Amino acid sequence: MTLQLINRGPNGVHIQPRRGRRHVLDLDDFSVEEVETVLETATRMKDVLQRPIKKVPTLRGKTLVTLFYEASTRTRVGFEVAAKALGADTVSVAAASSSVTKGESLIDTIRTLQALGADFVVMRHHQAGAPYVVAEEVASSVINAGDGWHAHPTQALLDLFTIRERLGRIGGLRVAIIGDILHSRVARSNLWGLTLMGADVVLCGPPTMLPAPSFCAAGLPWQLQRTYLLDEALDGADVVMVLRMQLERQTGGLFPSLREYVRTYALTEERLSKAKPGALVMHPGPMNEGVEIDPKVARGVQSAIEAQVTNGVAVRMALLYLLSGLPA
Amino acid sequence: MRLVGGRILDPATRRDDIGDLWIDGDVLAEPGGADTDETILDVSGFVVAPGFIDLHCHLREPGFEDKETIATGTSAAAAGGFTTVCALADTRPSIDTGSDVESVLTQARRAALVRVLPLGTTTKRREGHELSEMADMAAAGAIAFSDSAKAVRSASLMRHALEYSLLVERPIVSHAQDPDLVDGGVMHEGPVATVLGLRGIPREAEEIAVARDLALARLTGGRLHLAHLTTSGAVDLVRQAKASAIRVSAEVTPHHLALTDSAVAGDGNARAYDTNARTDPPLRTAADARALLEGLRDGTIDCVATDHSPQRWVDKACEFEQAEPGMTALETAFGLLMRLVHAGALSLGDLIAALTLRPAHAFGLPYGALRPGASADVVVFDPDQAWVVDPERFLSKGKNSPLGGQTLRGTVLLTIAAGKVVYRNGV
Amino acid sequence: MPVLGQKKLLGADDIRRAVARLAHEVVEHNHGVDELVLVGLQTRGVPLARRLQERIREFEGATVPVGELDIGLYRDDVHQRAPRALNPTSIPVDISNRTVILVDDVLYTGRTARAALDALIDLGRPRAIQLVCLIDRGHRELPIRPNYVGKNIPTSRHEKVAVRLEEVDDVDEVVLIQPPGDES
């Protein structure tokens, strides 16, 4: 048995796991190496998910608690499947059904969960920054499954994984993100991830839903382009990421009607033809089919939407594995 | 009592020289005019100035004694070098009548370490519908009126308030912010808010409200005092207004001069989404801070006021959007402002003026000067001594400061209020 | 660079002969190559397994399939150290009803082999599992016994045995690494 910790992969690439990370709150503090490690590890995890027995004993005896203040099937189940595939136990707390509604504060809830033995807390909350409050107070590892408009790091990682899996690379690709950017945590985390890995990002949406031009010119930490015109965004795009029109999060007055939004921004087959041939179509889900995306496009040959879901489990398994173990 | 050997710095009397200060009972005395068994304190190497005056302070009593009381708030004031604090009326009940004012003054006589001057509300219960009894309150001792932390939404009611205030010649203090543009915002609308995913409050929310209030002050001839300005646009508007003889005064907080919205993203020792950096109105950009400082230097902004806002731990240890805004400020105000002095952006003399002579002038108060016969309100400080901010050790009940762990250079050593030593730190 | 004593125990020729002998033993013991599959443990067990496959092809004329197995997810010390990089696990045939020849470079405490057994059992139901190791350095902590050994090298716990293979390390050799101050 070899005693070295730095392993050389079959083609000579050094893969060194990041040491000492306790939480995954956002992608803004990931290095390129760390993202590479996650993607490599997720590839291994995807192999496990393709075996007859989709389970390994790695996190046996560990407990993962999902604490969701916002409804979500895909992300929550994705984490539960990931945890179980690694042999961990899972407990799911839906905020509406717990003492949270009685006015128990966020910190009280978390302390209770920790006292009950949670090693990992996966939380989704409607307010930006909530996981940071929790991460400061608890000994468990905290994974942000979405906090308000701010971040959804696991989504961005699985998006990067999917892009590389289907197109072979990330750097140098042109990625168009379409929709309500300003209120989208998926957009923000993908901006961190894509710009870190060398992609060119163009944001497209109605003027009321894009960051102000002055912020984009100076002040934002990402290099990006912005346009109000869908055809301009799609021109030369290798990847088209469509965001859900967040009907439940609007405070009104940001666009006149669904009909106008659909006419201007919906990704139909005809508009998709303006992108590069073979361009990848992605959507973080859940989709409003017929609103931001045409059903035929969603199910079409260029769509990677289902792959995103499968890859989501593998990426989450990778993160749980990489967060386990003593910090170095 | 005699303070010997200090650098006496009093902008009101244009003094800046080494000398001795005589105190006889509760007033300042002529040199040599005191009795033989006086206390002599050697303050050589330190600066002696008039006790600071804070025009904007939340003492929380009556009604919110878990956040702060008159006793704890004035202890904190004394530790910060303040000998006069103006208490805002957003208590429970709010200060709407003469007897409300009297009860604050009675409690202050019992428990306060320094002078407390109460404000009354502009509108009853701060609801913005009916004027409060200004004459009754002024007679009882209210020095100004403010709905504190709430703008008066109706322009016509604000107009009437400014007009009516002419009866008692007291300023109407305005928290100038358009509530519709605030629209649930929790910090300054800028790149930082965009990256953090927090709803922002644009500068225009303040500029529109300031413009409105200035126009109404012009219309009525009433005295307007603008609380805690934060934007370069507001400074420009006030500068124009003063040039055309509108009766307006304005204040700025130490935190709006020295901090920016990047504090929310967690620069310094704090983590991201530091709720102690959530203030109302919000911290803005470096450009705004520079414009505010320029306004303070050229007199557009009259003075500094702390907006001391103690909050309970539980109201800050939560999600950013749930957190109560405000920071505990009395004990760090001087040290934070000294950052500007040490950086060469503000002279020590101008700083002292902004804390003494000029707030007194803005509200017409007979304090803030080291004249014989005046109330013996004195502060002694060392402008260079450094200290590390530890909120847990604050005398205020409010530990909500974003400066925890940071080093400030400028330490209050002795505070004397009406001739009595109310704070002592190493002298 | 730390000052460690290194003593070369086996050279390229020694390794070549050991591998040849092991290949013959495996075939002899199993009465041929039917239903065999060679599974190399990452990292250096994999090139060893491929060399065994080459040797067997030379003298038997038959190709035994070779797979690679990473036991990172089955280790018993996952929570005591920072997570290790994972290498691929890929076996081109179904291992059920086959005899799996596990190949590792150094057998020491036996924990790696134990983890490999668990991993294999999750992948299928082999008829039998046999263990080849190039070097057995003793100090077993679990009741694991190798079926085929290239060389027995008694060691002390302070020492390390490093197998270096051309495919990974650009050289074929086995060295004993002693901490400073030890007599070889």
PDB file of N, CA, C and O in Angstrom, chain C residues 29-88:
ATOM      1  N   HIS C  29      -2.155 -22.257 -10.136  1.00  0.00           N
ATOM      2  CA  HIS C  29      -3.043 -22.497  -9.003  1.00  0.00           C
ATOM      3  C   HIS C  29      -4.496 -22.580  -9.446  1.00  0.00           C
ATOM      4  O   HIS C  29      -5.313 -23.284  -8.848  1.00  0.00           O
ATOM      5  N   ASN C  30      -4.853 -21.821 -10.494  1.00  0.00           N
ATOM      6  CA  ASN C  30      -6.238 -21.802 -10.966  1.00  0.00           C
ATOM      7  C   ASN C  30      -6.489 -22.749 -12.135  1.00  0.00           C
ATOM      8  O   ASN C  30      -7.552 -22.715 -12.747  1.00  0.00           O
ATOM      9  N   HIS C  31      -5.485 -23.588 -12.405  1.00  0.00           N
ATOM     10  CA  HIS C  31      -5.613 -24.575 -13.484  1.00  0.00           C
ATOM     11  C   HIS C  31      -6.022 -23.914 -14.794  1.00  0.00           C
ATOM     12  O   HIS C  31      -6.904 -24.368 -15.504  1.00  0.00           O
ATOM     13  N   GLY C  32      -5.409 -22.794 -15.085  1.00  0.00           N
ATOM     14  CA  GLY C  32      -5.721 -22.144 -16.358  1.00  0.00           C
ATOM     15  C   GLY C  32      -6.239 -20.729 -16.116  1.00  0.00           C
ATOM     16  O   GLY C  32      -6.110 -20.166 -15.026  1.00  0.00           O
ATOM     17  N   VAL C  33      -6.825 -20.150 -17.183  1.00  0.00           N
ATOM     18  CA  VAL C  33      -7.240 -18.736 -17.073  1.00  0.00           C
ATOM     19  C   VAL C  33      -8.749 -18.547 -17.166  1.00  0.00           C
ATOM     20  O   VAL C  33      -9.236 -17.418 -17.250  1.00  0.00           O
ATOM     21  N   ASP C  34      -9.489 -19.669 -17.149  1.00  0.00           N
ATOM     22  CA  ASP C  34     -10.947 -19.531 -17.285  1.00  0.00           C
ATOM     23  C   ASP C  34     -11.555 -18.711 -16.163  1.00  0.00           C
ATOM     24  O   ASP C  34     -11.268 -18.938 -14.993  1.00  0.00           O
ATOM     25  N   GLU C  35     -12.400 -17.777 -16.561  1.00  0.00           N
ATOM     26  CA  GLU C  35     -13.176 -17.012 -15.569  1.00  0.00           C
ATOM     27  C   GLU C  35     -12.311 -16.233 -14.595  1.00  0.00           C
ATOM     28  O   GLU C  35     -12.732 -15.943 -13.480  1.00  0.00           O
ATOM     29  N   LEU C  36     -11.064 -15.934 -15.028  1.00  0.00           N
ATOM     30  CA  LEU C  36     -10.250 -15.080 -14.162  1.00  0.00           C
ATOM     31  C   LEU C  36     -10.465 -13.630 -14.552  1.00  0.00           C
ATOM     32  O   LEU C  36     -10.768 -13.306 -15.704  1.00  0.00           O
ATOM     33  N   VAL C  37     -10.277 -12.714 -13.606  1.00  0.00           N
ATOM     34  CA  VAL C  37     -10.180 -11.289 -13.928  1.00  0.00           C
ATOM     35  C   VAL C  37      -9.146 -10.684 -12.977  1.00  0.00           C
ATOM     36  O   VAL C  37      -9.180 -10.946 -11.771  1.00  0.00           O
ATOM     37  N   LEU C  38      -8.228  -9.944 -13.551  1.00  0.00           N
ATOM     38  CA  LEU C  38      -7.207  -9.271 -12.740  1.00  0.00           C
ATOM     39  C   LEU C  38      -7.734  -7.887 -12.357  1.00  0.00           C
ATOM     40  O   LEU C  38      -8.177  -7.141 -13.220  1.00  0.00           O
ATOM     41  N   VAL C  39      -7.676  -7.584 -11.085  1.00  0.00           N
ATOM     42  CA  VAL C  39      -8.130  -6.261 -10.637  1.00  0.00           C
ATOM     43  C   VAL C  39      -6.995  -5.600  -9.865  1.00  0.00           C
ATOM     44  O   VAL C  39      -6.622  -6.044  -8.772  1.00  0.00           O
ATOM     45  N   GLY C  40      -6.454  -4.534 -10.443  1.00  0.00           N
ATOM     46  CA  GLY C  40      -5.353  -3.822  -9.793  1.00  0.00           C
ATOM     47  C   GLY C  40      -5.886  -2.771  -8.836  1.00  0.00           C
ATOM     48  O   GLY C  40      -6.831  -2.051  -9.152  1.00  0.00           O
ATOM     49  N   LEU C  41      -5.258  -2.692  -7.631  1.00  0.00           N
ATOM     50  CA  LEU C  41      -5.668  -1.651  -6.676  1.00  0.00           C
ATOM     51  C   LEU C  41      -4.932  -0.363  -6.999  1.00  0.00           C
ATOM     52  O   LEU C  41      -3.715  -0.351  -7.138  1.00  0.00           O
ATOM     53  N   GLN C  42      -5.683   0.750  -7.109  1.00  0.00           N
ATOM     54  CA  GLN C  42      -5.048   2.043  -7.391  1.00  0.00           C
ATOM     55  C   GLN C  42      -4.046   2.380  -6.304  1.00  0.00           C
ATOM     56  O   GLN C  42      -4.314   2.176  -5.135  1.00  0.00           O
ATOM     57  N   THR C  43      -2.838   2.843  -6.541  1.00  0.00           N
ATOM     58  CA  THR C  43      -2.521   3.262  -7.882  1.00  0.00           C
ATOM     59  C   THR C  43      -1.595   2.262  -8.572  1.00  0.00           C
ATOM     60  O   THR C  43      -1.770   1.940  -9.742  1.00  0.00           O
ATOM     61  N   ARG C  44      -0.615   1.742  -7.857  1.00  0.00           N
ATOM     62  CA  ARG C  44       0.416   0.965  -8.536  1.00  0.00           C
ATOM     63  C   ARG C  44       0.034  -0.478  -8.772  1.00  0.00           C
ATOM     64  O   ARG C  44       0.692  -1.188  -9.533  1.00  0.00           O
ATOM     65  N   GLY C  45      -1.061  -0.937  -8.124  1.00  0.00           N
ATOM     66  CA  GLY C  45      -1.536  -2.272  -8.428  1.00  0.00           C
ATOM     67  C   GLY C  45      -2.020  -2.374  -9.861  1.00  0.00           C
ATOM     68  O   GLY C  45      -2.017  -3.463 -10.455  1.00  0.00           O
ATOM     69  N   VAL C  46      -2.414  -1.240 -10.410  1.00  0.00           N
ATOM     70  CA  VAL C  46      -2.975  -1.263 -11.772  1.00  0.00           C
ATOM     71  C   VAL C  46      -1.898  -1.607 -12.821  1.00  0.00           C
ATOM     72  O   VAL C  46      -2.096  -2.559 -13.597  1.00  0.00           O
ATOM     73  N   PRO C  47      -0.786  -0.895 -12.867  1.00  0.00           N
ATOM     74  CA  PRO C  47       0.243  -1.323 -13.839  1.00  0.00           C
ATOM     75  C   PRO C  47       0.765  -2.737 -13.574  1.00  0.00           C
ATOM     76  O   PRO C  47       1.085  -3.468 -14.508  1.00  0.00           O
ATOM     77  N   LEU C  48       0.824  -3.136 -12.293  1.00  0.00           N
ATOM     78  CA  LEU C  48       1.254  -4.503 -11.997  1.00  0.00           C
ATOM     79  C   LEU C  48       0.287  -5.500 -12.595  1.00  0.00           C
ATOM     80  O   LEU C  48       0.686  -6.525 -13.169  1.00  0.00           O
ATOM     81  N   ALA C  49      -1.012  -5.201 -12.454  1.00  0.00           N
ATOM     82  CA  ALA C  49      -2.006  -6.122 -13.004  1.00  0.00           C
ATOM     83  C   ALA C  49      -1.861  -6.208 -14.524  1.00  0.00           C
ATOM     84  O   ALA C  49      -1.993  -7.287 -15.117  1.00  0.00           O
ATOM     85  N   ARG C  50      -1.584  -5.079 -15.161  1.00  0.00           N
ATOM     86  CA  ARG C  50      -1.420  -5.104 -16.619  1.00  0.00           C
ATOM     87  C   ARG C  50      -0.193  -5.921 -17.022  1.00  0.00           C
ATOM     88  O   ARG C  50      -0.194  -6.619 -18.045  1.00  0.00           O
ATOM     89  N   ARG C  51       0.882  -5.830 -16.225  1.00  0.00           N
ATOM     90  CA  ARG C  51       2.077  -6.628 -16.536  1.00  0.00           C
ATOM     91  C   ARG C  51       1.777  -8.114 -16.385  1.00  0.00           C
ATOM     92  O   ARG C  51       2.226  -8.940 -17.196  1.00  0.00           O
ATOM     93  N   LEU C  52       0.996  -8.445 -15.349  1.00  0.00           N
ATOM     94  CA  LEU C  52       0.633  -9.853 -15.191  1.00  0.00           C
ATOM     95  C   LEU C  52      -0.170 -10.325 -16.400  1.00  0.00           C
ATOM     96  O   LEU C  52       0.022 -11.428 -16.921  1.00  0.00           O
ATOM     97  N   GLN C  53      -1.069  -9.455 -16.837  1.00  0.00           N
ATOM     98  CA  GLN C  53      -1.879  -9.813 -18.011  1.00  0.00           C
ATOM     99  C   GLN C  53      -0.983 -10.082 -19.221  1.00  0.00           C
ATOM    100  O   GLN C  53      -1.204 -11.041 -19.973  1.00  0.00           O
ATOM    101  N   GLU C  54       0.059  -9.201 -19.407  1.00  0.00           N
ATOM    102  CA  GLU C  54       1.008  -9.363 -20.524  1.00  0.00           C
ATOM    103  C   GLU C  54       1.735 -10.696 -20.435  1.00  0.00           C
ATOM    104  O   GLU C  54       1.832 -11.431 -21.410  1.00  0.00           O
ATOM    105  N   ARG C  55       2.266 -10.972 -19.251  1.00  0.00           N
ATOM    106  CA  ARG C  55       3.016 -12.225 -19.060  1.00  0.00           C
ATOM    107  C   ARG C  55       2.119 -13.427 -19.360  1.00  0.00           C
ATOM    108  O   ARG C  55       2.499 -14.365 -20.045  1.00  0.00           O
ATOM    109  N   ILE C  56       0.905 -13.410 -18.836  1.00  0.00           N
ATOM    110  CA  ILE C  56      -0.007 -14.546 -19.038  1.00  0.00           C
ATOM    111  C   ILE C  56      -0.321 -14.702 -20.520  1.00  0.00           C
ATOM    112  O   ILE C  56      -0.368 -15.824 -21.052  1.00  0.00           O
ATOM    113  N   ARG C  57      -0.506 -13.589 -21.199  1.00  0.00           N
ATOM    114  CA  ARG C  57      -0.772 -13.659 -22.636  1.00  0.00           C
ATOM    115  C   ARG C  57       0.391 -14.296 -23.383  1.00  0.00           C
ATOM    116  O   ARG C  57       0.224 -15.060 -24.305  1.00  0.00           O
ATOM    117  N   GLU C  58       1.611 -13.974 -22.924  1.00  0.00           N
ATOM    118  CA  GLU C  58       2.811 -14.513 -23.591  1.00  0.00           C
ATOM    119  C   GLU C  58       2.874 -16.032 -23.489  1.00  0.00           C
ATOM    120  O   GLU C  58       3.119 -16.715 -24.462  1.00  0.00           O
ATOM    121  N   PHE C  59       2.651 -16.566 -22.230  1.00  0.00           N
ATOM    122  CA  PHE C  59       2.873 -18.018 -22.139  1.00  0.00           C
ATOM    123  C   PHE C  59       1.606 -18.841 -22.240  1.00  0.00           C
ATOM    124  O   PHE C  59       1.660 -20.042 -22.421  1.00  0.00           O
ATOM    125  N   GLU C  60       0.424 -18.239 -22.092  1.00  0.00           N
ATOM    126  CA  GLU C  60      -0.806 -19.005 -22.210  1.00  0.00           C
ATOM    127  C   GLU C  60      -1.531 -18.728 -23.511  1.00  0.00           C
ATOM    128  O   GLU C  60      -2.443 -19.463 -23.877  1.00  0.00           O
ATOM    129  N   GLY C  61      -1.182 -17.603 -24.140  1.00  0.00           N
ATOM    130  CA  GLY C  61      -1.868 -17.249 -25.379  1.00  0.00           C
ATOM    131  C   GLY C  61      -3.269 -16.742 -25.154  1.00  0.00           C
ATOM    132  O   GLY C  61      -4.052 -16.597 -26.084  1.00  0.00           O
ATOM    133  N   ALA C  62      -3.618 -16.470 -23.921  1.00  0.00           N
ATOM    134  CA  ALA C  62      -4.990 -16.021 -23.643  1.00  0.00           C
ATOM    135  C   ALA C  62      -4.945 -14.680 -22.935  1.00  0.00           C
ATOM    136  O   ALA C  62      -4.004 -14.373 -22.202  1.00  0.00           O
ATOM    137  N   THR C  63      -5.973 -13.859 -23.149  1.00  0.00           N
ATOM    138  CA  THR C  63      -6.014 -12.530 -22.527  1.00  0.00           C
ATOM    139  C   THR C  63      -6.970 -12.539 -21.349  1.00  0.00           C
ATOM    140  O   THR C  63      -8.165 -12.783 -21.503  1.00  0.00           O
ATOM    141  N   VAL C  64      -6.410 -12.308 -20.185  1.00  0.00           N
ATOM    142  CA  VAL C  64      -7.248 -12.186 -18.986  1.00  0.00           C
ATOM    143  C   VAL C  64      -7.663 -10.720 -18.863  1.00  0.00           C
ATOM    144  O   VAL C  64      -6.824  -9.821 -18.967  1.00  0.00           O
ATOM    145  N   PRO C  65      -8.965 -10.425 -18.680  1.00  0.00           N
ATOM    146  CA  PRO C  65      -9.360  -9.010 -18.542  1.00  0.00           C
ATOM    147  C   PRO C  65      -8.741  -8.366 -17.291  1.00  0.00           C
ATOM    148  O   PRO C  65      -8.533  -9.031 -16.269  1.00  0.00           O
ATOM    149  N   VAL C  66      -8.454  -7.074 -17.444  1.00  0.00           N
ATOM    150  CA  VAL C  66      -7.865  -6.312 -16.333  1.00  0.00           C
ATOM    151  C   VAL C  66      -8.778  -5.145 -15.971  1.00  0.00           C
ATOM    152  O   VAL C  66      -9.249  -4.431 -16.851  1.00  0.00           O
ATOM    153  N   GLY C  67      -9.006  -4.974 -14.687  1.00  0.00           N
ATOM    154  CA  GLY C  67      -9.781  -3.812 -14.235  1.00  0.00           C
ATOM    155  C   GLY C  67      -8.989  -3.039 -13.200  1.00  0.00           C
ATOM    156  O   GLY C  67      -7.926  -3.480 -12.748  1.00  0.00           O
ATOM    157  N   GLU C  68      -9.486  -1.844 -12.856  1.00  0.00           N
ATOM    158  CA  GLU C  68      -8.850  -1.079 -11.795  1.00  0.00           C
ATOM    159  C   GLU C  68      -9.880  -0.783 -10.707  1.00  0.00           C
ATOM    160  O   GLU C  68     -11.053  -0.566 -10.977  1.00  0.00           O
ATOM    161  N   LEU C  69      -9.389  -0.796  -9.476  1.00  0.00           N
ATOM    162  CA  LEU C  69     -10.277  -0.612  -8.329  1.00  0.00           C
ATOM    163  C   LEU C  69      -9.686   0.434  -7.396  1.00  0.00           C
ATOM    164  O   LEU C  69      -8.513   0.353  -7.019  1.00  0.00           O
ATOM    165  N   ASP C  70     -10.491   1.453  -7.068  1.00  0.00           N
ATOM    166  CA  ASP C  70     -10.051   2.456  -6.093  1.00  0.00           C
ATOM    167  C   ASP C  70     -10.829   2.222  -4.814  1.00  0.00           C
ATOM    168  O   ASP C  70     -12.048   2.090  -4.851  1.00  0.00           O
ATOM    169  N   ILE C  71     -10.128   2.137  -3.707  1.00  0.00           N
ATOM    170  CA  ILE C  71     -10.826   1.811  -2.452  1.00  0.00           C
ATOM    171  C   ILE C  71     -11.045   3.042  -1.576  1.00  0.00           C
ATOM    172  O   ILE C  71     -11.426   2.917  -0.421  1.00  0.00           O
ATOM    173  N   GLY C  72     -10.865   4.229  -2.141  1.00  0.00           N
ATOM    174  CA  GLY C  72     -10.977   5.455  -1.353  1.00  0.00           C
ATOM    175  C   GLY C  72     -12.285   5.567  -0.590  1.00  0.00           C
ATOM    176  O   GLY C  72     -12.331   6.078   0.526  1.00  0.00           O
ATOM    177  N   LEU C  73     -13.378   5.104  -1.184  1.00  0.00           N
ATOM    178  CA  LEU C  73     -14.674   5.232  -0.529  1.00  0.00           C
ATOM    179  C   LEU C  73     -14.931   4.139   0.496  1.00  0.00           C
ATOM    180  O   LEU C  73     -15.952   4.162   1.186  1.00  0.00           O
ATOM    181  N   TYR C  74     -13.982   3.185   0.600  1.00  0.00           N
ATOM    182  CA  TYR C  74     -14.196   2.073   1.524  1.00  0.00           C
ATOM    183  C   TYR C  74     -13.199   2.061   2.675  1.00  0.00           C
ATOM    184  O   TYR C  74     -13.208   1.158   3.493  1.00  0.00           O
ATOM    185  N   ARG C  75     -12.345   3.083   2.705  1.00  0.00           N
ATOM    186  CA  ARG C  75     -11.301   3.104   3.723  1.00  0.00           C
ATOM    187  C   ARG C  75     -11.929   3.215   5.102  1.00  0.00           C
ATOM    188  O   ARG C  75     -12.978   3.840   5.273  1.00  0.00           O
ATOM    189  N   ASP C  76     -11.231   2.653   6.110  1.00  0.00           N
ATOM    190  CA  ASP C  76     -11.782   2.755   7.466  1.00  0.00           C
ATOM    191  C   ASP C  76     -11.278   3.990   8.193  1.00  0.00           C
ATOM    192  O   ASP C  76     -11.597   4.203   9.352  1.00  0.00           O
ATOM    193  N   ASP C  77     -10.494   4.831   7.511  1.00  0.00           N
ATOM    194  CA  ASP C  77      -9.959   6.019   8.192  1.00  0.00           C
ATOM    195  C   ASP C  77     -10.451   7.305   7.533  1.00  0.00           C
ATOM    196  O   ASP C  77      -9.812   8.335   7.617  1.00  0.00           O
ATOM    197  N   VAL C  78     -11.616   7.209   6.882  1.00  0.00           N
ATOM    198  CA  VAL C  78     -12.115   8.373   6.135  1.00  0.00           C
ATOM    199  C   VAL C  78     -12.266   9.600   7.024  1.00  0.00           C
ATOM    200  O   VAL C  78     -12.034  10.724   6.607  1.00  0.00           O
ATOM    201  N   HIS C  79     -12.674   9.410   8.255  1.00  0.00           N
ATOM    202  CA  HIS C  79     -12.969  10.570   9.086  1.00  0.00           C
ATOM    203  C   HIS C  79     -11.800  11.042   9.911  1.00  0.00           C
ATOM    204  O   HIS C  79     -11.924  11.948  10.714  1.00  0.00           O
ATOM    205  N   GLN C  80     -10.644  10.382   9.716  1.00  0.00           N
ATOM    206  CA  GLN C  80      -9.510  10.794  10.527  1.00  0.00           C
ATOM    207  C   GLN C  80      -8.506  11.642   9.783  1.00  0.00           C
ATOM    208  O   GLN C  80      -7.531  12.085  10.345  1.00  0.00           O
ATOM    209  N   ARG C  81      -8.737  11.836   8.526  1.00  0.00           N
ATOM    210  CA  ARG C  81      -7.778  12.630   7.765  1.00  0.00           C
ATOM    211  C   ARG C  81      -8.499  13.387   6.680  1.00  0.00           C
ATOM    212  O   ARG C  81      -9.648  13.114   6.385  1.00  0.00           O
ATOM    213  N   ALA C  82      -7.797  14.332   6.081  1.00  0.00           N
ATOM    214  CA  ALA C  82      -8.387  15.078   4.985  1.00  0.00           C
ATOM    215  C   ALA C  82      -8.738  14.110   3.867  1.00  0.00           C
ATOM    216  O   ALA C  82      -8.055  13.115   3.657  1.00  0.00           O
ATOM    217  N   PRO C  83      -9.802  14.378   3.127  1.00  0.00           N
ATOM    218  CA  PRO C  83     -10.232  13.416   2.106  1.00  0.00           C
ATOM    219  C   PRO C  83      -9.195  13.261   1.013  1.00  0.00           C
ATOM    220  O   PRO C  83      -8.581  14.232   0.584  1.00  0.00           O
ATOM    221  N   ARG C  84      -8.982  12.011   0.577  1.00  0.00           N
ATOM    222  CA  ARG C  84      -7.997  11.741  -0.465  1.00  0.00           C
ATOM    223  C   ARG C  84      -8.642  11.853  -1.834  1.00  0.00           C
ATOM    224  O   ARG C  84      -9.845  11.657  -1.976  1.00  0.00           O
ATOM    225  N   ALA C  85      -7.805  12.098  -2.809  1.00  0.00           N
ATOM    226  CA  ALA C  85      -8.300  12.101  -4.177  1.00  0.00           C
ATOM    227  C   ALA C  85      -8.777  10.701  -4.529  1.00  0.00           C
ATOM    228  O   ALA C  85      -8.225   9.713  -4.064  1.00  0.00           O
ATOM    229  N   LEU C  86      -9.803  10.636  -5.346  1.00  0.00           N
ATOM    230  CA  LEU C  86     -10.334   9.337  -5.772  1.00  0.00           C
ATOM    231  C   LEU C  86      -9.868   9.049  -7.191  1.00  0.00           C
ATOM    232  O   LEU C  86      -9.893   9.918  -8.051  1.00  0.00           O
ATOM    233  N   ASN C  87      -9.447   7.838  -7.426  1.00  0.00           N
ATOM    234  CA  ASN C  87      -9.074   7.412  -8.768  1.00  0.00           C
ATOM    235  C   ASN C  87     -10.170   6.529  -9.348  1.00  0.00           C
ATOM    236  O   ASN C  87     -11.026   6.037  -8.599  1.00  0.00           O
ATOM    237  N   PRO C  88     -10.162   6.298 -10.648  1.00  0.00           N
ATOM    238  CA  PRO C  88     -11.283   5.566 -11.245  1.00  0.00           C
ATOM    239  C   PRO C  88     -11.366   4.118 -10.782  1.00  0.00           C
ATOM    240  O   PRO C  88     -10.366   3.479 -10.453  1.00  0.00           O
TER     241      PRO C  88
END
